[in-house]
Short mmCIF file of C-alpha atoms in Angstrom, two decimals:
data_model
loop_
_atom_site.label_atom_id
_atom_site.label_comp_id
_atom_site.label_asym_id
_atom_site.label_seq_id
_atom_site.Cartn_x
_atom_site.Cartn_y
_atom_site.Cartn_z
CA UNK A 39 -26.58 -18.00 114.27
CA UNK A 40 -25.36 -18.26 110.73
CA UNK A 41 -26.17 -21.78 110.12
CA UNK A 42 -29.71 -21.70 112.23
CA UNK A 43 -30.50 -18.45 109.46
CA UNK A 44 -29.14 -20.46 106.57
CA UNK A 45 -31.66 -24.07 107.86
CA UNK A 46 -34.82 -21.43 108.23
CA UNK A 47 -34.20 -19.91 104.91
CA UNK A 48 -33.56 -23.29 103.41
CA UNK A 49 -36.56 -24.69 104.84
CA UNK A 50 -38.82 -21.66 104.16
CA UNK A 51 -37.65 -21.40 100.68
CA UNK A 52 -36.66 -18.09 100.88
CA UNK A 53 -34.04 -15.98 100.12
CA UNK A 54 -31.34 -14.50 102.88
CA UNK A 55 -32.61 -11.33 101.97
CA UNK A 56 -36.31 -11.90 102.30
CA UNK A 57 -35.15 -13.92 105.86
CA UNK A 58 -33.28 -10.36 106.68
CA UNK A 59 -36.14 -8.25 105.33
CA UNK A 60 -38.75 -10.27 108.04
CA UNK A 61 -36.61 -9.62 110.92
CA UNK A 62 -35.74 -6.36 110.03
CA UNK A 63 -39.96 -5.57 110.13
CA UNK A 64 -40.44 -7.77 113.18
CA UNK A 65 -38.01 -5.26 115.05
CA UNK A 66 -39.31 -1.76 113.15
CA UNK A 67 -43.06 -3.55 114.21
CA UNK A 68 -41.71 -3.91 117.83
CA UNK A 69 -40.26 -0.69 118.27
CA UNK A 70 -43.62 1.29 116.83
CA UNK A 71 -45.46 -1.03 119.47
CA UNK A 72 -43.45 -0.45 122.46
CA UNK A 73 -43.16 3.43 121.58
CA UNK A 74 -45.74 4.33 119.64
CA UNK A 75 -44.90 8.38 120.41
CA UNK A 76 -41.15 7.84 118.79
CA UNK A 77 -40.54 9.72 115.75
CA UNK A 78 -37.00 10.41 115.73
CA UNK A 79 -34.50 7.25 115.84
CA UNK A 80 -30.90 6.28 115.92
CA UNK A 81 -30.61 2.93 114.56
CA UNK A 82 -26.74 1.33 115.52
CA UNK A 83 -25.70 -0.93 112.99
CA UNK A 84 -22.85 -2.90 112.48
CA UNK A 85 -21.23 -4.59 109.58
CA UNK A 86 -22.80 -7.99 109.55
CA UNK A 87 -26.01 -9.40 109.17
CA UNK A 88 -27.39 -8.23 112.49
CA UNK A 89 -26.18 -5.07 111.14
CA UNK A 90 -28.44 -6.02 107.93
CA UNK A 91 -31.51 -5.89 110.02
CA UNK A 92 -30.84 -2.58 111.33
CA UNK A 93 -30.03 -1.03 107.72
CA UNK A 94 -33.95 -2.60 106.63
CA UNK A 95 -35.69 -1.30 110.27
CA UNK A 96 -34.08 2.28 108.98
CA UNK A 97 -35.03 1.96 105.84
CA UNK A 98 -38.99 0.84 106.60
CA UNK A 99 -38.59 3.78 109.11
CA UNK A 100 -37.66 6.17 106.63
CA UNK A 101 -40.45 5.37 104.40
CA UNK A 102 -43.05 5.28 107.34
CA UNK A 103 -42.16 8.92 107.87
CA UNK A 104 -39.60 8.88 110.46
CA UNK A 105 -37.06 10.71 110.75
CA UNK A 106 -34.22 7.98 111.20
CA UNK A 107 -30.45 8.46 111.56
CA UNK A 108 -27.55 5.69 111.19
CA UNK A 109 -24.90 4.87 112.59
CA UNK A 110 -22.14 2.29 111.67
CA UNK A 111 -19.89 1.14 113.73
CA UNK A 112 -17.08 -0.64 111.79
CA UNK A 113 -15.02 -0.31 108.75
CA UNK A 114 -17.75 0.10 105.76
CA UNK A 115 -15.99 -1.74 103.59
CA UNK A 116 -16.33 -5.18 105.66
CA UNK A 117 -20.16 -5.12 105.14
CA UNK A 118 -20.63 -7.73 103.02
CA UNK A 119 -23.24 -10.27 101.33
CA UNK A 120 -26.77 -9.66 102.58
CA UNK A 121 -25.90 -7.36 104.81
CA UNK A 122 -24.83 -5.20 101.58
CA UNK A 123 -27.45 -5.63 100.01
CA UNK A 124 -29.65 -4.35 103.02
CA UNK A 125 -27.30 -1.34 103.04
CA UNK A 126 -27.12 -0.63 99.33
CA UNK A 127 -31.13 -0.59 99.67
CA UNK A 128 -30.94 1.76 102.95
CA UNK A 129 -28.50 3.85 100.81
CA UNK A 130 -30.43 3.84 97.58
CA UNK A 131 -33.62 4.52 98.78
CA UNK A 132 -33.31 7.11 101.87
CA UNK A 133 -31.81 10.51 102.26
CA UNK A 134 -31.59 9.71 105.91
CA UNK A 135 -28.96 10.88 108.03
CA UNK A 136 -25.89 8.60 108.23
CA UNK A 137 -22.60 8.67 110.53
CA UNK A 138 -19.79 6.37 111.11
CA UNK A 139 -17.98 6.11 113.82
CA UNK A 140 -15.56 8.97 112.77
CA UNK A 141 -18.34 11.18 112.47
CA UNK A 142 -20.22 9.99 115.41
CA UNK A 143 -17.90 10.80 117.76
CA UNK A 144 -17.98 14.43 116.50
CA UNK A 145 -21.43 14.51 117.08
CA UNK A 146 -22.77 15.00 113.75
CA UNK A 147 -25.84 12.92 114.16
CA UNK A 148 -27.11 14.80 117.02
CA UNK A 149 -27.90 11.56 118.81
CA UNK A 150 -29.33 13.47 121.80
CA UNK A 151 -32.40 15.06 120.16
CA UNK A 152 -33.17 11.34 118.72
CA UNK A 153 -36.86 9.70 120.67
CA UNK A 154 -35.05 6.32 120.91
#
């Protein structure tokens, strides 16, 4: 998966980021199509670039009005590269609701009263 991401970014001419960014709007665009009557959501991320996606779909979530919790699942200081900087943007520009896996097993996210 790495290298086919590296050949379309390469060949699109854009950055990993903006790649990350695109797929992490494709999914947030899916997920308001398929349940348009969601407004509260756990997003699962984990520490790589899949996990990168996740961290943008909260993020756009966030600023569409949603009220959007995340969880990690994995050490926090393994996410790396563009995942980071998907992360650092979550983290910089949200005040949403964020658990690792620690803290999600104590229940502090209050998955349960979460739409989706």
């Amino acid at each position: 998966m790495r290298e086919i991401d590296r050949q379309t970014h390469t060949a699109l001419g854009i950055s990993e980021y903006e790649l990350m960014f695109e797929a992490g709007k494709a999914a947030f665009h899916e997920l308001v199509s398929q349940w348009p009557e969601a407004r509260h959501l756990l997003v699962l991320c984990g520490t790589g670039n899949n996990g990168g996606d996740g961290w943008v779909l909260a993020r756009l979530a966030h600023d569409a009005g949603y009220d959007c919790r995340v969880a990690l699942f994995g050490d926090p200081s393994r996410i790396a590269g563009t995942a980071l900087e998907a992360h650092d943007a979550w983290r910089d520009n949200t005040a949403a609701t964020y658990a690792d896996a620690v803290t999600l097993s104590a229940g502090e996210l209050e998955a349960e009263s979460c739409d989706i």
